[in-house]
Amino acid sequence: MSPTEHADDIALTVDRLASADHVCCLTGAGVSAESGIPTFRGADGFWAGGRAQDLATPEAFARDPEKVWEFYLWRRGLLTEKKPNPGHLALAAIEQHVRRFTLVTQNVDDLHRLAGSRNIIELHGNLWIDRCPACSREVHRSIEDVSNQIPHCDSCGAMMRPGVVWFGELLPAEAITTAQEAASSCDIMMVVGTAAVVQPAASLANWAKANGAFVVEVNPEATPVSHLADARFPLPSGQILPQIADSLVSRATS
Ligand code: BJW
Ligand code: ZN
């Protein structure tokens, strides 16, 4: 990408960020792709072999919990080698230089927190949480605590499940309510690295647009919300977000 490519849209986006009272950003698996974590629906994605129904539904867990755990324990192991990339770091920097910033993520990988983002809403849970389906006890695992053993509840002995949201399950009530409030009240909505096909997350961009927000999309591929975008960057987030963040930071400090 040449330095001048997308310069007008970068300048426009930075202007909007600098003057906004509230910035909301919805992220998806694409923001972690440059950390080496597969997306879901990409050519090499988790679901490329059509495994969503086998692994990401409560029915799959009821049918074959060992198989489902094998997938999630493998993903925990994968994450121990991964770090936030420049896209994650840029979003954390943007948060520090705007009045109010709400990061709504569909990702369960914890990389936004590791990058330094603070006001994070996790719509689809967190891969590092074990939850007991019998007594609701939750245990937060850490990278140091990664294991190949399926966890059982210390309180009641039941097999735990991963603390993520599967298809057909309700999103955590507080998370989706707060995310919808943020989308409805923000001045600028950034939609980064999501195919925008999974509901209700995908509709947040529509909520924001309907309430007058300036919509920015960062995604190499077009999505069902691309037509809403006032500025669209068809580029990897790790390339474009640092340019936006650097420009915002130098404006704030000059
Ligand atoms: C880059 C890049 C780079 C690449 N830089 N970009 C209304 C209509 C129809 C159906 C429904 C509806 N409302 C609800 C439903 C049912 C269902 C749903 O949405 N189905 C649709 C698929 C049709 N939703 C649910 O079941 C939700 N629950 C719910 O709504 O409850 C009430 C209800 C139930 C049933 C009926 C009606 C109401 C729960 C959804 C839970 C989603 N869970 C998962 C798994 C989480 C655990 C795990 O990690 O294993 O969440 S599925 C998976 O998809 C994961 C993701 O968070 C989610 C979104 O994926 P994402 O992030 O968009 O990733 P990709 O791979 O799809 O896209 C990556 C993008 O990045 C691409 O666009 C690339 O181009 C881009 N990219 N590299 C920037 N470097
Ligand atoms: Zn229990």
mmCIF file of C-alpha atoms and ligand atoms in Angstrom:
data_model
loop_
_atom_site.group_PDB
_atom_site.id
_atom_site.type_symbol
_atom_site.label_atom_id
_atom_site.label_comp_id
_atom_site.label_asym_id
_atom_site.label_seq_id
_atom_site.Cartn_x
_atom_site.Cartn_y
_atom_site.Cartn_z
ATOM 1 C CA MET A 1 0.000 0.000 0.000
ATOM 2 C CA SER A 2 1.422 3.388 -0.916
ATOM 3 C CA PRO A 3 1.459 6.042 1.837
ATOM 4 C CA THR A 4 -1.160 8.144 0.041
ATOM 5 C CA GLU A 5 -3.581 5.300 -0.635
ATOM 6 C CA HIS A 6 -6.680 5.759 1.534
ATOM 7 C CA ALA A 7 -5.184 9.005 2.899
ATOM 8 C CA ASP A 8 -8.479 10.879 2.548
ATOM 9 C CA ASP A 9 -10.423 8.189 4.379
ATOM 10 C CA ILE A 10 -7.758 7.999 7.096
ATOM 11 C CA ALA A 11 -7.947 11.778 7.598
ATOM 12 C CA LEU A 12 -11.752 11.695 7.673
ATOM 13 C CA THR A 13 -11.770 8.812 10.161
ATOM 14 C CA VAL A 14 -9.220 10.509 12.425
ATOM 15 C CA ASP A 15 -11.275 13.727 12.359
ATOM 16 C CA ARG A 16 -14.340 11.788 13.433
ATOM 17 C CA LEU A 17 -12.449 9.924 16.165
ATOM 18 C CA ALA A 18 -10.962 13.143 17.540
ATOM 19 C CA SER A 19 -14.335 14.874 17.805
ATOM 20 C CA ALA A 20 -16.422 11.889 18.931
ATOM 21 C CA ASP A 21 -17.977 11.705 22.384
ATOM 22 C CA HIS A 22 -18.275 7.938 22.105
ATOM 23 C CA VAL A 23 -16.515 5.487 19.794
ATOM 24 C CA CYS A 24 -17.753 1.920 19.511
ATOM 25 C CA CYS A 25 -15.764 -0.806 17.787
ATOM 26 C CA LEU A 26 -17.047 -4.271 16.887
ATOM 27 C CA THR A 27 -14.337 -6.822 16.194
ATOM 28 C CA GLY A 28 -14.295 -10.361 14.867
ATOM 29 C CA ALA A 29 -11.858 -13.134 14.096
ATOM 30 C CA GLY A 30 -10.136 -11.154 11.308
ATOM 31 C CA VAL A 31 -8.482 -8.848 13.843
ATOM 32 C CA SER A 32 -6.640 -11.871 15.273
ATOM 33 C CA ALA A 33 -5.749 -13.387 11.879
ATOM 34 C CA GLU A 34 -2.421 -11.553 11.779
ATOM 35 C CA SER A 35 -1.584 -13.119 15.158
ATOM 36 C CA GLY A 36 -1.762 -16.482 13.385
ATOM 37 C CA ILE A 37 -5.168 -17.503 14.728
ATOM 38 C CA PRO A 38 -7.480 -18.999 12.086
ATOM 39 C CA THR A 39 -10.752 -17.219 11.365
ATOM 40 C CA PHE A 40 -13.974 -19.247 11.297
ATOM 41 C CA ARG A 41 -15.198 -18.991 7.741
ATOM 42 C CA GLY A 42 -11.974 -18.334 5.827
ATOM 43 C CA ALA A 43 -10.377 -20.899 3.497
ATOM 44 C CA ASP A 44 -8.208 -22.186 6.373
ATOM 45 C CA GLY A 45 -10.755 -21.315 9.041
ATOM 46 C CA PHE A 46 -12.057 -23.424 11.913
ATOM 47 C CA TRP A 47 -15.290 -24.083 10.032
ATOM 48 C CA ALA A 48 -13.655 -24.664 6.636
ATOM 49 C CA GLY A 49 -14.347 -28.368 7.029
ATOM 50 C CA GLY A 50 -17.971 -27.658 7.978
ATOM 51 C CA ARG A 51 -17.362 -28.385 11.658
ATOM 52 C CA ALA A 52 -19.492 -25.661 13.296
ATOM 53 C CA GLN A 53 -22.438 -27.974 13.820
ATOM 54 C CA ASP A 54 -20.125 -30.650 15.198
ATOM 55 C CA LEU A 55 -18.361 -28.414 17.683
ATOM 56 C CA ALA A 56 -20.097 -25.123 18.445
ATOM 57 C CA THR A 57 -23.597 -26.068 19.531
ATOM 58 C CA PRO A 58 -24.994 -27.300 22.862
ATOM 59 C CA GLU A 59 -26.286 -30.342 20.978
ATOM 60 C CA ALA A 60 -22.737 -31.231 19.883
ATOM 61 C CA PHE A 61 -21.555 -30.963 23.503
ATOM 62 C CA ALA A 62 -24.414 -33.134 24.749
ATOM 63 C CA ARG A 63 -23.671 -35.711 22.046
ATOM 64 C CA ASP A 64 -19.886 -35.858 22.310
ATOM 65 C CA PRO A 65 -18.367 -33.626 25.018
ATOM 66 C CA GLU A 66 -14.902 -35.200 24.666
ATOM 67 C CA LYS A 67 -14.760 -34.265 20.989
ATOM 68 C CA VAL A 68 -15.892 -30.699 21.711
ATOM 69 C CA TRP A 69 -13.351 -30.332 24.540
ATOM 70 C CA GLU A 70 -10.596 -31.706 22.292
ATOM 71 C CA PHE A 71 -11.253 -28.791 19.903
ATOM 72 C CA TYR A 72 -11.284 -26.140 22.646
ATOM 73 C CA LEU A 73 -8.254 -27.524 24.506
ATOM 74 C CA TRP A 74 -6.381 -27.534 21.183
ATOM 75 C CA ARG A 75 -7.343 -23.885 20.685
ATOM 76 C CA ARG A 76 -6.115 -22.986 24.179
ATOM 77 C CA GLY A 77 -2.794 -24.615 23.326
ATOM 78 C CA LEU A 78 -2.651 -22.663 20.062
ATOM 79 C CA LEU A 79 -3.212 -19.402 21.952
ATOM 80 C CA THR A 80 -0.289 -19.943 24.300
ATOM 81 C CA GLU A 81 2.008 -19.241 21.330
ATOM 82 C CA LYS A 82 0.106 -16.194 20.064
ATOM 83 C CA LYS A 83 0.437 -12.508 20.818
ATOM 84 C CA PRO A 84 -1.579 -9.383 20.048
ATOM 85 C CA ASN A 85 -0.723 -7.938 16.630
ATOM 86 C CA PRO A 86 -0.440 -4.285 15.521
ATOM 87 C CA GLY A 87 -4.210 -4.157 14.904
ATOM 88 C CA HIS A 88 -5.004 -5.066 18.535
ATOM 89 C CA LEU A 89 -2.368 -2.626 19.784
ATOM 90 C CA ALA A 90 -3.730 0.179 17.609
ATOM 91 C CA LEU A 91 -7.242 -0.269 19.022
ATOM 92 C CA ALA A 92 -5.816 -0.056 22.550
ATOM 93 C CA ALA A 93 -3.994 3.151 21.564
ATOM 94 C CA ILE A 94 -7.138 4.643 20.016
ATOM 95 C CA GLU A 95 -9.011 3.946 23.285
ATOM 96 C CA GLN A 96 -6.449 6.114 25.116
ATOM 97 C CA HIS A 97 -6.944 9.068 22.769
ATOM 98 C CA VAL A 98 -10.711 9.399 22.445
ATOM 99 C CA ARG A 99 -13.249 10.586 25.018
ATOM 100 C CA ARG A 100 -15.022 7.269 25.452
ATOM 101 C CA PHE A 101 -14.382 3.930 23.754
ATOM 102 C CA THR A 102 -16.359 0.702 23.910
ATOM 103 C CA LEU A 103 -14.768 -2.368 22.356
ATOM 104 C CA VAL A 104 -17.344 -5.019 21.554
ATOM 105 C CA THR A 105 -15.666 -8.234 20.517
ATOM 106 C CA GLN A 106 -16.991 -11.522 19.245
ATOM 107 C CA ASN A 107 -13.551 -13.000 19.863
ATOM 108 C CA VAL A 108 -12.921 -15.352 22.738
ATOM 109 C CA ASP A 109 -9.109 -15.261 22.531
ATOM 110 C CA ASP A 110 -8.391 -12.529 25.148
ATOM 111 C CA LEU A 111 -5.937 -10.796 22.797
ATOM 112 C CA HIS A 112 -7.620 -7.379 23.102
ATOM 113 C CA ARG A 113 -7.081 -7.457 26.876
ATOM 114 C CA LEU A 114 -3.475 -8.561 26.421
ATOM 115 C CA ALA A 115 -2.988 -5.667 23.972
ATOM 116 C CA GLY A 116 -4.103 -3.187 26.638
ATOM 117 C CA SER A 117 -7.725 -2.503 25.694
ATOM 118 C CA ARG A 118 -9.745 -1.759 28.829
ATOM 119 C CA ASN A 119 -13.448 -1.262 28.143
ATOM 120 C CA ILE A 120 -14.129 -4.633 26.518
ATOM 121 C CA ILE A 121 -17.455 -6.389 26.069
ATOM 122 C CA GLU A 122 -17.089 -10.074 25.194
ATOM 123 C CA LEU A 123 -20.243 -11.074 23.354
ATOM 124 C CA HIS A 124 -19.330 -14.720 22.803
ATOM 125 C CA GLY A 125 -17.601 -15.416 26.112
ATOM 126 C CA ASN A 126 -13.979 -16.288 26.708
ATOM 127 C CA LEU A 127 -12.019 -19.378 25.754
ATOM 128 C CA TRP A 128 -10.188 -19.338 29.092
ATOM 129 C CA ILE A 129 -13.336 -19.757 31.188
ATOM 130 C CA ASP A 130 -14.587 -23.181 32.320
ATOM 131 C CA ARG A 131 -18.242 -23.138 33.366
ATOM 132 C CA CYS A 132 -20.169 -25.825 35.230
ATOM 133 C CA PRO A 133 -23.450 -26.603 33.449
ATOM 134 C CA ALA A 134 -24.832 -28.067 36.712
ATOM 135 C CA CYS A 135 -24.074 -25.353 39.304
ATOM 136 C CA SER A 136 -22.840 -22.427 37.098
ATOM 137 C CA ARG A 137 -19.491 -22.229 38.910
ATOM 138 C CA GLU A 138 -16.923 -20.468 36.726
ATOM 139 C CA VAL A 139 -13.160 -20.928 36.738
ATOM 140 C CA HIS A 140 -10.857 -18.532 34.877
ATOM 141 C CA ARG A 141 -7.901 -20.445 33.489
ATOM 142 C CA SER A 142 -4.640 -18.762 32.619
ATOM 143 C CA ILE A 143 -2.108 -19.467 29.911
ATOM 144 C CA GLU A 144 0.185 -20.899 32.615
ATOM 145 C CA ASP A 145 -2.617 -23.250 33.650
ATOM 146 C CA VAL A 146 -3.186 -24.820 30.205
ATOM 147 C CA SER A 147 -3.859 -28.566 30.339
ATOM 148 C CA ASN A 148 -5.019 -31.411 28.127
ATOM 149 C CA GLN A 149 -7.419 -32.672 30.804
ATOM 150 C CA ILE A 150 -11.154 -32.093 30.575
ATOM 151 C CA PRO A 151 -12.006 -30.056 33.701
ATOM 152 C CA HIS A 152 -14.539 -31.168 36.325
ATOM 153 C CA CYS A 153 -16.287 -28.911 38.804
ATOM 154 C CA ASP A 154 -14.651 -28.653 42.240
ATOM 155 C CA SER A 155 -18.067 -27.956 43.782
ATOM 156 C CA CYS A 156 -20.309 -30.618 42.291
ATOM 157 C CA GLY A 157 -18.064 -32.877 40.214
ATOM 158 C CA ALA A 158 -19.894 -32.333 36.897
ATOM 159 C CA MET A 159 -17.939 -32.023 33.673
ATOM 160 C CA MET A 160 -17.315 -28.328 32.974
ATOM 161 C CA ARG A 161 -17.942 -26.773 29.562
ATOM 162 C CA PRO A 162 -16.045 -24.002 27.747
ATOM 163 C CA GLY A 163 -17.352 -20.544 28.727
ATOM 164 C CA VAL A 164 -18.154 -19.541 25.163
ATOM 165 C CA VAL A 165 -21.491 -18.901 23.444
ATOM 166 C CA TRP A 166 -22.562 -21.549 20.987
ATOM 167 C CA PHE A 167 -25.155 -21.338 18.204
ATOM 168 C CA GLY A 168 -28.678 -21.334 19.589
ATOM 169 C CA GLU A 169 -27.540 -20.023 22.997
ATOM 170 C CA LEU A 170 -28.380 -16.607 24.389
ATOM 171 C CA LEU A 171 -25.559 -14.109 24.625
ATOM 172 C CA PRO A 172 -24.733 -12.912 28.183
ATOM 173 C CA ALA A 173 -27.594 -10.491 28.906
ATOM 174 C CA GLU A 174 -25.475 -7.656 30.282
ATOM 175 C CA ALA A 175 -22.971 -7.926 27.432
ATOM 176 C CA ILE A 176 -25.510 -7.678 24.628
ATOM 177 C CA THR A 177 -27.545 -4.970 26.380
ATOM 178 C CA THR A 178 -24.443 -2.823 26.965
ATOM 179 C CA ALA A 179 -23.259 -3.449 23.405
ATOM 180 C CA GLN A 180 -26.627 -2.420 21.963
ATOM 181 C CA GLU A 181 -26.608 0.741 24.103
ATOM 182 C CA ALA A 182 -23.095 1.562 22.880
ATOM 183 C CA ALA A 183 -24.014 0.934 19.241
ATOM 184 C CA SER A 184 -27.115 3.101 19.580
ATOM 185 C CA SER A 185 -25.344 6.018 21.252
ATOM 186 C CA CYS A 186 -21.937 6.156 19.558
ATOM 187 C CA ASP A 187 -20.857 8.825 17.062
ATOM 188 C CA ILE A 188 -18.552 6.476 15.221
ATOM 189 C CA MET A 189 -18.840 2.729 14.793
ATOM 190 C CA MET A 190 -15.787 0.783 13.634
ATOM 191 C CA VAL A 191 -16.460 -2.704 12.279
ATOM 192 C CA VAL A 192 -13.204 -4.645 12.096
ATOM 193 C CA GLY A 193 -12.462 -8.153 10.869
ATOM 194 C CA THR A 194 -15.890 -9.701 11.043
ATOM 195 C CA ALA A 195 -17.876 -11.426 8.314
ATOM 196 C CA ALA A 196 -20.939 -9.808 9.974
ATOM 197 C CA VAL A 197 -23.127 -12.862 9.475
ATOM 198 C CA VAL A 198 -23.627 -14.029 13.069
ATOM 199 C CA GLN A 199 -26.518 -12.438 14.936
ATOM 200 C CA PRO A 200 -27.140 -10.472 17.063
ATOM 201 C CA ALA A 201 -23.573 -9.080 16.808
ATOM 202 C CA ALA A 202 -23.836 -8.302 13.091
ATOM 203 C CA SER A 203 -26.849 -6.044 13.659
ATOM 204 C CA LEU A 204 -24.881 -3.674 15.896
ATOM 205 C CA ALA A 205 -23.581 -1.902 12.788
ATOM 206 C CA ASN A 206 -27.147 -1.410 11.582
ATOM 207 C CA TRP A 207 -28.171 -0.046 14.998
ATOM 208 C CA ALA A 208 -25.315 2.436 14.912
ATOM 209 C CA LYS A 209 -26.051 3.579 11.371
ATOM 210 C CA ALA A 210 -29.758 3.960 12.113
ATOM 211 C CA ASN A 211 -28.819 6.212 15.028
ATOM 212 C CA GLY A 212 -26.635 8.462 12.887
ATOM 213 C CA ALA A 213 -23.156 7.054 13.573
ATOM 214 C CA PHE A 214 -20.317 7.397 11.079
ATOM 215 C CA VAL A 215 -19.477 3.800 10.121
ATOM 216 C CA VAL A 216 -15.947 2.622 9.342
ATOM 217 C CA GLU A 217 -15.284 -0.887 8.069
ATOM 218 C CA VAL A 218 -11.883 -2.593 8.023
ATOM 219 C CA ASN A 219 -11.985 -5.880 6.145
ATOM 220 C CA PRO A 220 -10.178 -7.114 3.012
ATOM 221 C CA GLU A 221 -13.486 -8.690 1.904
ATOM 222 C CA ALA A 222 -16.892 -7.089 1.449
ATOM 223 C CA THR A 223 -19.529 -8.067 4.015
ATOM 224 C CA PRO A 224 -23.289 -7.667 4.459
ATOM 225 C CA VAL A 225 -22.636 -4.372 6.307
ATOM 226 C CA SER A 226 -20.173 -2.887 3.797
ATOM 227 C CA HIS A 227 -22.918 -0.814 2.201
ATOM 228 C CA LEU A 228 -23.335 1.042 5.527
ATOM 229 C CA ALA A 229 -19.726 2.212 5.611
ATOM 230 C CA ASP A 230 -18.886 5.916 5.313
ATOM 231 C CA ALA A 231 -15.219 4.934 5.163
ATOM 232 C CA ARG A 232 -14.157 1.471 4.075
ATOM 233 C CA PHE A 233 -10.631 0.088 4.255
ATOM 234 C CA PRO A 234 -10.306 -3.153 2.212
ATOM 235 C CA LEU A 235 -7.098 -4.037 4.034
ATOM 236 C CA PRO A 236 -5.817 -6.199 6.890
ATOM 237 C CA SER A 237 -6.499 -4.507 10.226
ATOM 238 C CA GLY A 238 -2.856 -4.858 11.272
ATOM 239 C CA GLN A 239 -1.902 -2.616 8.348
ATOM 240 C CA ILE A 240 -4.515 0.124 8.476
ATOM 241 C CA LEU A 241 -5.377 0.506 12.183
ATOM 242 C CA PRO A 242 -1.808 1.514 13.183
ATOM 243 C CA GLN A 243 -1.924 4.289 10.553
ATOM 244 C CA ILE A 244 -5.201 5.560 11.982
ATOM 245 C CA ALA A 245 -3.931 5.301 15.569
ATOM 246 C CA ASP A 246 -0.594 7.007 14.778
ATOM 247 C CA SER A 247 -2.346 9.869 13.045
ATOM 248 C CA LEU A 248 -4.796 10.276 15.957
ATOM 249 C CA VAL A 249 -2.005 10.177 18.541
ATOM 250 C CA SER A 250 0.197 12.702 16.721
ATOM 251 C CA ARG A 251 -2.781 15.016 16.342
ATOM 252 C CA ALA A 252 -3.548 14.736 20.071
ATOM 253 C CA THR A 253 0.060 15.391 21.089
ATOM 254 C CA SER A 254 0.882 18.199 18.590
HETATM 255 C C1 BJW B 1 -9.696 -9.739 8.183
HETATM 256 C C2 BJW B 1 -8.400 -10.131 8.190
HETATM 257 C C3 BJW B 1 -7.492 -9.167 8.591
HETATM 258 C C4 BJW B 1 -9.475 -11.828 7.562
HETATM 259 N N1 BJW B 1 -7.933 -7.983 8.933
HETATM 260 N N2 BJW B 1 -10.196 -8.599 8.526
HETATM 261 C C5 BJW B 1 -31.383 -14.072 12.946
HETATM 262 C C6 BJW B 1 -31.443 -14.637 11.688
HETATM 263 C C7 BJW B 1 -30.916 -15.892 11.440
HETATM 264 C C8 BJW B 1 -30.297 -16.629 12.441
HETATM 265 C C9 BJW B 1 -30.221 -16.057 13.680
HETATM 266 C C10 BJW B 1 -30.757 -14.806 13.928
HETATM 267 N N3 BJW B 1 -30.527 -14.514 15.236
HETATM 268 C C11 BJW B 1 -29.833 -15.538 15.797
HETATM 269 C C12 BJW B 1 -29.650 -16.495 14.864
HETATM 270 C C13 BJW B 1 -28.953 -17.791 15.051
HETATM 271 C C14 BJW B 1 -27.447 -17.650 15.136
HETATM 272 C C15 BJW B 1 -26.922 -16.972 13.873
HETATM 273 O O1 BJW B 1 -26.532 -15.824 13.840
HETATM 274 N N4 BJW B 1 -26.854 -17.721 12.792
HETATM 275 C C16 BJW B 1 -26.347 -17.173 11.519
HETATM 276 C C17 BJW B 1 -25.006 -17.794 11.191
HETATM 277 C C18 BJW B 1 -27.376 -17.402 10.485
HETATM 278 N N5 BJW B 1 -27.040 -16.892 16.307
HETATM 279 C C19 BJW B 1 -27.000 -17.481 17.499
HETATM 280 O O2 BJW B 1 -27.326 -18.642 17.652
HETATM 281 C C20 BJW B 1 -26.568 -16.639 18.673
HETATM 282 N N6 BJW B 1 -27.528 -16.757 19.717
HETATM 283 C C21 BJW B 1 -28.712 -16.143 19.663
HETATM 284 O O3 BJW B 1 -28.955 -15.264 18.873
HETATM 285 O O4 BJW B 1 -29.621 -16.600 20.601
HETATM 286 C C22 BJW B 1 -31.010 -16.291 20.395
HETATM 287 C C23 BJW B 1 -31.528 -17.023 19.161
HETATM 288 C C24 BJW B 1 -31.130 -18.312 18.895
HETATM 289 C C25 BJW B 1 -31.613 -18.988 17.754
HETATM 290 C C26 BJW B 1 -32.483 -18.326 16.883
HETATM 291 C C27 BJW B 1 -32.852 -17.003 17.159
HETATM 292 C C28 BJW B 1 -32.378 -16.360 18.318
HETATM 293 C C29 BJW B 1 -25.242 -17.148 19.231
HETATM 294 C C30 BJW B 1 -24.114 -16.980 18.295
HETATM 295 C C31 BJW B 1 -22.843 -17.614 18.880
HETATM 296 C C32 BJW B 1 -21.688 -17.610 17.899
HETATM 297 N N7 BJW B 1 -20.644 -18.438 18.411
HETATM 298 C C33 BJW B 1 -19.409 -18.561 17.665
HETATM 299 C C34 BJW B 1 -18.528 -19.632 18.351
HETATM 300 C C35 BJW B 1 -17.961 -19.073 19.659
HETATM 301 C C36 BJW B 1 -17.106 -20.075 20.354
HETATM 302 C C37 BJW B 1 -15.857 -20.410 19.591
HETATM 303 O O5 BJW B 1 -14.985 -19.538 19.412
HETATM 304 O O6 BJW B 1 -15.726 -21.557 19.176
HETATM 305 O O7 BJW B 1 -18.736 -17.290 17.628
HETATM 306 S S1 BJW B 1 -19.637 -18.953 15.928
HETATM 307 C C38 BJW B 1 -18.285 -17.978 15.361
HETATM 308 O O8 BJW B 1 -18.790 -16.911 14.499
HETATM 309 C C39 BJW B 1 -17.704 -17.281 16.603
HETATM 310 C C40 BJW B 1 -17.463 -15.883 16.100
HETATM 311 O O9 BJW B 1 -17.376 -14.965 17.181
HETATM 312 C C41 BJW B 1 -18.627 -15.656 15.182
HETATM 313 C C42 BJW B 1 -18.412 -14.539 14.183
HETATM 314 O O10 BJW B 1 -17.371 -14.873 13.299
HETATM 315 P P1 BJW B 1 -16.442 -13.708 12.737
HETATM 316 O O11 BJW B 1 -15.684 -13.099 13.850
HETATM 317 O O12 BJW B 1 -17.220 -12.795 11.903
HETATM 318 O O13 BJW B 1 -15.376 -14.572 11.899
HETATM 319 P P2 BJW B 1 -15.414 -15.070 10.362
HETATM 320 O O14 BJW B 1 -14.396 -16.109 10.222
HETATM 321 O O15 BJW B 1 -16.764 -15.396 9.930
HETATM 322 O O16 BJW B 1 -14.983 -13.760 9.553
HETATM 323 C C43 BJW B 1 -13.666 -13.219 9.633
HETATM 324 C C44 BJW B 1 -13.641 -11.954 8.813
HETATM 325 O O17 BJW B 1 -12.371 -11.365 8.969
HETATM 326 C C45 BJW B 1 -13.856 -12.162 7.318
HETATM 327 O O18 BJW B 1 -14.822 -11.232 6.844
HETATM 328 C C46 BJW B 1 -12.489 -11.856 6.702
HETATM 329 O O19 BJW B 1 -12.574 -11.249 5.419
HETATM 330 C C47 BJW B 1 -11.920 -10.924 7.709
HETATM 331 N N8 BJW B 1 -10.475 -10.907 7.788
HETATM 332 N N9 BJW B 1 -8.362 -11.502 7.785
HETATM 333 C C48 BJW B 1 -9.267 -7.710 8.909
HETATM 334 N N10 BJW B 1 -6.175 -9.478 8.623
HETATM 335 ZN ZN ZN B 2 -20.690 -27.600 39.488
#
